[in-house]
Amino acid sequence: MSLLVYNVLKREKMPFEPLYEGRVNMYVCGPTVYDDAHLGHAKNYVSFDIINRYLRFLGYDVLYVQNITDVGHLLDTGEDRILRKARQAASTPMQIVETFTRSYFEDMDALKVLRPDISPRASAHIPEQIQMIETLIQKGYAYEVDGNVYFSVQSYPEFGKLSNRRVEEQEAGTREAVRSDKRHPADFALWKKADPEHILRWPSPWGEGFPGWHIECSAMARKYLGDTFDIHGGGIDNIFPHNECEIAQSEACNDAEFARYWLLVGSLMVPDEFGNPVKMSKSLGNFYTIKDALALYRPEVIRAFIASGHYSNPITFSTQALEDAQTGWKRMYTAVHFLRERMRFAPESDEGNSILETVRQTRQQFLDAMNDDFNTPNALAALYALTREVNDMLYSNTTIGRNVLVAINDAYTELGGNILGVVPEQTVNCNPEREADLIRFLVQMRRDARKARNFQLADQIRDELAKRGVTIIDPTNEESFWYV
RNA sequence: GGCGAUGUGACCGAGUGGCUAGGUAGCGGUCUGCAAAACCGCUUACACCGGUUCGAAUCCGGUCGUCGCCUCCA
């Protein structure tokens, strides 16, 4: 069975066929780095991480580009988001950007999100953006008014094709603050003139200013992925106007199709005071930062929670939902751990290999699910079904050969680990404090044994510790010291 | 108002015509020195009203509810 994906642009599920055989070029809209990322961001980027991992699993040579937006997002007050934060923190914009870019990568690394191949920053691609704007002006798709440059939506008849909106049908001018220098209310800025107090500014053919919000993605996608590429991803909440503007700019500028498949992720919701789900967002204040969540839950648990719903659907968050996901995940995690421990002393044989049929079915079900538009809930269900059988086996008194255990572990490691990222490579969790405490406990046991004149046990403890690099010395008969 | 979605059992959440999704919670059981875990079984479903069909949670029409976007947002 081949991979099917739901293409928002065509509004149908269709076979995935990359432009160049064996290669996938993918662009995903990245974060605006002005604050710590929250779980809504986690849903988005973990979802695309799983997509990225699965495409690689299928053997595609994936080039994954995800931008860092560090200029040009305006609040409705007309202020630049990053500037406002900078003013609050009494620091310069680039310090803010640097701080939260690092924070973002910290969070993503902690969540086991594989880094994109390229993480281009908008501020580092001003010339590319200017060049693109110049082309658009030359071709008659854009016009300059007093240092501002706007894209003319009427010059591009297909504007709105992704979100199925018609410019004429939109309530024109509902915003009273429509800038009077626009020819059409729906026209959007490619370049904005910088006010004197605006710190983030660059020289351009139209004077000092900064790029509009949408042009960065078009410019950077073109630079790294070409005029036409395979997958464009992002959050569904950015379908309009952002994604729509990207398409218009890029296709008008390049005379080529922009992205061939559009995959958009559903929002993370939080119940409001009436119990109705609403989007987790900065502005509503109903968010949990990734850092806060990671202080309480393992990254695999957060990933399992996210994977429990389909990427394109919204998912309702609550601490209870996360707890429930954790309980279920733990059953699988523990089974894998027991499996790995059992491998340490299992006989070299194929005993108990009847379960391998279940393993085969699990793989099949898992891959069928993933091939069906990355259906992670069904993929997880396959692993849970396997876990039931594995536990049944592990808790029974039958002998299981090492080869069988290895085969099961391989399935978990590949499907649950490499693809979904919910099964860690290492299920033994080290903790220096705990290790020291265990040694103290053994030393105490040995002292009790000596008191009871059970020298056989006492010596055994000393020898076993010594084998592991722990030395015991007995300065007195009352107390013992140890060191590693 | 326009556009796009959606309404599944106590909760989260898959599922597009007939075959138990899964997870959590609850109840009962097996196992067990205790505890825990694990496994087995079970209960509460497809918003409402009509229609198509041998048969619909699944298709069609209508009603009601909810959400997203239309302004910054992943």
Coordinates of C-alpha atoms in Angstrom, one line a residue, chain A residues 149-353:
Chain A
V149 CA 4.9 48.0 -1.1
Y150 CA 1.7 46.0 -1.4
F151 CA 0.7 42.9 -3.3
S152 CA -2.4 43.5 -5.4
V153 CA -4.8 40.6 -4.8
Q154 CA -6.8 41.6 -7.9
S155 CA -3.8 41.1 -10.1
Y156 CA -3.7 37.4 -9.1
P157 CA -7.1 35.8 -9.8
E158 CA -6.4 32.6 -8.0
F159 CA -5.9 34.4 -4.7
G160 CA -7.9 32.5 -2.1
K161 CA -7.7 29.1 -3.7
L162 CA -6.3 27.3 -0.7
S163 CA -8.9 28.5 1.8
N164 CA -11.6 28.8 -0.8
R165 CA -12.2 32.5 -0.3
R166 CA -13.1 35.1 -2.9
V167 CA -11.8 38.5 -2.4
E168 CA -15.1 40.0 -3.5
E169 CA -17.0 38.0 -0.9
Q170 CA -15.0 39.2 2.0
E171 CA -16.4 42.0 4.0
A172 CA -14.3 44.7 2.4
G173 CA -13.0 47.3 4.8
T174 CA -14.5 45.9 8.0
R175 CA -11.3 47.1 9.6
E176 CA -11.6 50.8 9.9
A177 CA -7.9 51.0 10.1
V178 CA -7.5 50.0 6.5
R179 CA -4.6 51.9 5.2
S180 CA -5.8 54.4 2.8
D181 CA -2.8 54.0 0.5
K182 CA -3.9 50.5 -0.4
R183 CA -5.6 50.2 -3.7
H184 CA -7.8 47.3 -2.4
P185 CA -8.5 46.6 1.2
A186 CA -7.4 43.0 0.8
D187 CA -4.0 43.9 -0.6
F188 CA -1.3 42.9 1.8
A189 CA 2.1 44.4 2.6
L190 CA 5.3 43.1 1.1
W191 CA 7.4 45.8 2.5
K192 CA 6.7 48.3 5.2
K193 CA 8.2 51.7 5.8
A194 CA 9.9 51.9 9.2
D195 CA 8.8 54.7 11.5
P196 CA 11.7 56.6 13.0
E197 CA 11.6 54.7 16.3
H198 CA 11.5 51.3 14.6
I199 CA 14.7 49.5 15.5
L200 CA 14.5 46.5 13.2
R201 CA 15.1 48.1 9.8
W202 CA 16.9 47.5 6.6
P203 CA 17.7 49.7 3.5
S204 CA 15.7 48.9 0.4
P205 CA 14.9 50.4 -3.0
W206 CA 11.8 52.0 -1.2
G207 CA 13.7 53.4 1.7
E208 CA 14.3 52.1 5.2
G209 CA 11.9 49.5 6.3
F210 CA 11.2 45.9 7.0
P211 CA 9.5 43.0 5.2
G212 CA 5.9 42.1 5.5
W213 CA 4.9 39.1 7.3
H214 CA 4.3 36.7 4.5
I215 CA 7.2 37.3 2.1
E216 CA 9.8 35.6 4.2
C217 CA 8.3 32.1 3.7
S218 CA 8.1 32.6 0.0
A219 CA 11.6 33.8 -0.3
M220 CA 13.2 31.2 1.9
A221 CA 11.2 28.3 0.4
R222 CA 12.3 29.4 -3.0
K223 CA 15.9 29.7 -2.0
Y224 CA 16.2 26.3 -0.4
L225 CA 13.6 24.2 -2.1
G226 CA 13.1 25.8 -5.5
D227 CA 10.1 27.3 -7.2
T228 CA 8.0 24.2 -6.8
F229 CA 8.3 21.8 -3.9
D230 CA 6.4 18.9 -2.5
I231 CA 4.9 19.6 0.9
H232 CA 4.0 22.8 2.7
G233 CA 2.9 22.4 6.3
G234 CA 1.7 24.6 9.0
G235 CA -1.2 25.2 11.4
I236 CA -4.7 25.4 10.0
D237 CA -5.1 28.8 11.7
N238 CA -2.6 30.3 9.3
I239 CA -4.4 29.1 6.2
F240 CA -5.7 32.7 5.8
P241 CA -4.2 35.0 5.2
H242 CA -0.7 33.8 5.6
N243 CA -0.6 30.6 3.5
E244 CA -2.8 32.2 0.9
C245 CA -0.5 35.2 0.6
E246 CA 2.5 32.9 0.3
I247 CA 0.9 31.1 -2.7
A248 CA 0.0 34.3 -4.4
Q249 CA 3.4 35.9 -4.0
S250 CA 5.3 32.8 -5.0
E251 CA 3.3 31.8 -8.0
A252 CA 3.1 35.3 -9.3
C253 CA 6.8 35.8 -8.9
N254 CA 8.0 32.4 -10.1
D255 CA 5.4 31.6 -12.8
A256 CA 5.3 28.1 -11.2
E257 CA 3.2 26.1 -8.9
F258 CA 4.3 26.7 -5.3
A259 CA 3.7 23.7 -3.0
R260 CA 2.1 20.6 -4.4
Y261 CA 0.7 19.2 -1.2
W262 CA -0.6 21.2 1.7
L263 CA -0.8 19.5 5.0
L264 CA -2.3 21.6 7.8
V265 CA -2.4 20.6 11.5
G266 CA -5.5 21.1 13.6
S267 CA -5.2 23.3 16.7
L268 CA -4.7 22.3 20.3
M269 CA -7.9 23.2 22.2
V270 CA -8.5 23.9 25.8
P271 CA -12.0 23.9 27.4
D272 CA -13.2 27.3 28.4
E273 CA -15.2 28.2 31.4
F274 CA -18.3 26.7 29.8
G275 CA -16.5 23.5 28.8
N276 CA -16.4 24.4 25.1
P277 CA -13.0 23.8 23.5
V278 CA -11.2 26.9 22.3
K279 CA -7.8 27.3 20.8
M280 CA -4.8 27.3 23.1
S281 CA -3.1 30.6 22.3
K282 CA -0.9 33.2 23.7
S283 CA -3.5 35.9 23.6
L284 CA -6.2 34.0 25.5
G285 CA -3.7 33.1 28.2
N286 CA -5.0 29.5 28.2
F287 CA -1.6 27.9 27.4
Y288 CA 0.9 25.6 29.1
T289 CA 4.5 26.2 28.0
I290 CA 6.4 23.2 26.8
K291 CA 8.9 23.8 29.6
D292 CA 6.2 23.6 32.2
A293 CA 4.8 20.4 30.7
L294 CA 8.2 18.8 30.5
A295 CA 8.7 19.4 34.1
L296 CA 5.8 17.1 34.8
Y297 CA 5.7 14.7 32.0
R298 CA 8.2 12.8 29.9
P299 CA 8.5 13.9 26.3
E300 CA 7.3 10.5 25.1
V301 CA 4.1 11.0 27.0
I302 CA 3.5 14.4 25.4
R303 CA 4.2 12.9 22.0
A304 CA 1.9 10.0 22.7
F305 CA -0.9 12.4 23.7
I306 CA -0.4 14.3 20.5
A307 CA -0.3 11.2 18.4
S308 CA -3.5 9.9 20.0
G309 CA -5.4 12.2 17.7
H310 CA -5.1 12.7 13.9
Y311 CA -2.8 15.5 13.0
S312 CA -5.4 17.4 11.0
N313 CA -8.0 17.3 13.7
P314 CA -8.1 19.6 16.7
I315 CA -7.4 17.8 20.0
T316 CA -8.8 18.9 23.4
F317 CA -6.2 19.3 26.1
S318 CA -6.6 18.9 29.8
T319 CA -4.2 17.7 32.5
Q320 CA -6.6 14.7 32.8
A321 CA -6.3 13.9 29.1
L322 CA -2.5 14.0 29.5
E323 CA -2.6 11.9 32.6
D324 CA -4.7 9.3 30.8
A325 CA -2.4 9.2 27.9
Q326 CA 0.5 8.7 30.3
T327 CA -1.2 5.8 32.0
G328 CA -1.7 4.0 28.7
W329 CA 1.8 4.9 27.5
K330 CA 3.3 3.6 30.7
R331 CA 1.9 0.1 30.1
M332 CA 3.7 0.0 26.8
Y333 CA 6.9 1.5 28.1
T334 CA 7.1 -0.9 31.0
A335 CA 6.5 -3.9 28.7
V336 CA 9.4 -2.7 26.5
H337 CA 11.6 -2.3 29.5
F338 CA 10.7 -5.8 30.8
L339 CA 11.4 -7.1 27.3
R340 CA 14.8 -5.6 27.3
E341 CA 15.6 -6.8 30.8
R342 CA 14.5 -10.3 29.8
M343 CA 16.8 -10.3 26.8
R344 CA 19.7 -10.2 29.2
F345 CA 19.2 -13.7 30.4
A346 CA 17.1 -15.3 27.7
P347 CA 18.4 -18.5 26.1
E348 CA 19.7 -18.4 22.6
S349 CA 16.7 -20.0 20.9
D350 CA 13.5 -19.4 19.0
E351 CA 11.3 -20.7 21.7
G352 CA 7.9 -19.0 22.0
N353 CA 8.2 -17.7 18.4

